[in-house]
PDB file of C-alpha atoms in Angstrom:
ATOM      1  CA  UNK T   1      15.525  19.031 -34.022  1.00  0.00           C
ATOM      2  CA  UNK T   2      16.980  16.480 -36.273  1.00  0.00           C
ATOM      3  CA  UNK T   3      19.866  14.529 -35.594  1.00  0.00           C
ATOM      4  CA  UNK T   4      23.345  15.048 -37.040  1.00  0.00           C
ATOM      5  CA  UNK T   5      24.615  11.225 -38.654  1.00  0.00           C
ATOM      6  CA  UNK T   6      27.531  12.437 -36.195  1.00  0.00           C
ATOM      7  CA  UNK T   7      25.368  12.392 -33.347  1.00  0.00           C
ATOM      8  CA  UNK T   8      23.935   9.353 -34.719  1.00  0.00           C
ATOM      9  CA  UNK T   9      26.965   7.853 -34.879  1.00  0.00           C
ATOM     10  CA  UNK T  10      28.147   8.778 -31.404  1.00  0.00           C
ATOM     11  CA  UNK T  11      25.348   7.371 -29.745  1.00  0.00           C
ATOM     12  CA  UNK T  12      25.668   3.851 -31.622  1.00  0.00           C
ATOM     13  CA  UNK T  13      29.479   3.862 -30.142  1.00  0.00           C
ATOM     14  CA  UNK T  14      28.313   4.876 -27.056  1.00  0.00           C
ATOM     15  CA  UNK T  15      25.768   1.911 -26.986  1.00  0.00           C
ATOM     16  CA  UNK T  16      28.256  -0.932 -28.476  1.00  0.00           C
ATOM     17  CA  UNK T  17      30.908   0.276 -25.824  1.00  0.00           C
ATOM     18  CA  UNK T  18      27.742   0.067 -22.474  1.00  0.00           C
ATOM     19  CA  UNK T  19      26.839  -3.267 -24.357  1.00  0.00           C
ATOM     20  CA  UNK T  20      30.581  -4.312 -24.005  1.00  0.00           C
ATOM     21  CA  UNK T  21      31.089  -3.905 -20.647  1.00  0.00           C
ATOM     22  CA  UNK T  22      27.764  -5.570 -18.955  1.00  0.00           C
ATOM     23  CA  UNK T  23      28.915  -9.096 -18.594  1.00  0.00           C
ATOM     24  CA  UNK T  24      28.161 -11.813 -20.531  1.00  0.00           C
ATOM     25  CA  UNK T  25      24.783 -14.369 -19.981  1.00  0.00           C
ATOM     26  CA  UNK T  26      25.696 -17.387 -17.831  1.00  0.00           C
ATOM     27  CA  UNK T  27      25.981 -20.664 -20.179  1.00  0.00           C
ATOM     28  CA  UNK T  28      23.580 -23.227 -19.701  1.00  0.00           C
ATOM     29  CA  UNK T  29      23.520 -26.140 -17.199  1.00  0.00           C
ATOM     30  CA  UNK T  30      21.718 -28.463 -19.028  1.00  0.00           C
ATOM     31  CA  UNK T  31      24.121 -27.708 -22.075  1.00  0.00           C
ATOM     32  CA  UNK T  32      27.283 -27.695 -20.182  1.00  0.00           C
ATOM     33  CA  UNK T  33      26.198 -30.934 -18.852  1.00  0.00           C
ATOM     34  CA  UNK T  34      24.971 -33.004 -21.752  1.00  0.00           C
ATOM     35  CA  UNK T  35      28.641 -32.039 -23.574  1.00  0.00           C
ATOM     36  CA  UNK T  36      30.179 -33.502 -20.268  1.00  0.00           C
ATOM     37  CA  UNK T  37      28.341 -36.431 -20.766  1.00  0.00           C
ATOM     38  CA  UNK T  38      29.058 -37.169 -24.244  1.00  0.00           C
ATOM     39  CA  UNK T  39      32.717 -36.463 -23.651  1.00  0.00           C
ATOM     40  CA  UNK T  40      33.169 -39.107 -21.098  1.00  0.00           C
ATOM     41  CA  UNK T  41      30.808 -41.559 -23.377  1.00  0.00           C
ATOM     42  CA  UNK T  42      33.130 -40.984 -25.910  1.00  0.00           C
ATOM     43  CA  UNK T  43      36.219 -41.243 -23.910  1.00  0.00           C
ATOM     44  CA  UNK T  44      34.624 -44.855 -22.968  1.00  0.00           C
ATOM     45  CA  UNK T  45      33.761 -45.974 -26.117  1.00  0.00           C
ATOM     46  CA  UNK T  46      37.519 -45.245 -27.543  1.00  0.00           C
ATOM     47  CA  UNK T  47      39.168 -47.195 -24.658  1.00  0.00           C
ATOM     48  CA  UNK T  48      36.674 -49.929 -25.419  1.00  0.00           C
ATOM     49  CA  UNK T  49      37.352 -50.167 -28.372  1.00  0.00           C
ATOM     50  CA  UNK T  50      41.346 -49.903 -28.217  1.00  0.00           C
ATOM     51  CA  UNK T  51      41.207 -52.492 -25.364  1.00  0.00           C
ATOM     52  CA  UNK T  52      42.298 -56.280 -26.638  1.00  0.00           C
ATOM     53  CA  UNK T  53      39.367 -58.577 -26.836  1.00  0.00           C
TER      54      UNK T  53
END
């Protein structure tokens, strides 16, 4: 039996709304990190810079 685009249709909703609810993939360590590093350097390198010589 061939599919209805209905049914079709249903079962892509029903997919995007199981997709929806599984939770989301864990962000990366290495990533989070190297941001967290560049953040402070560039938090340094400002004050540096904006302190009197």
């Amino acid at each position: 039996m061939a599919k209805t685009e209905a049914e079709s249709a249903k079962q892509g909703a029903k997919v995007v709304a199981f997709s929806a609810l599984r939770p989301p993939k864990p962000r990366s360590v290495v990533i989070d990190g190297l941001v967290f590093v560049s953040g402070v350097g560039a938090l340094l390198w400002v004050l540096c810079n904006m302190a009197p010589n």
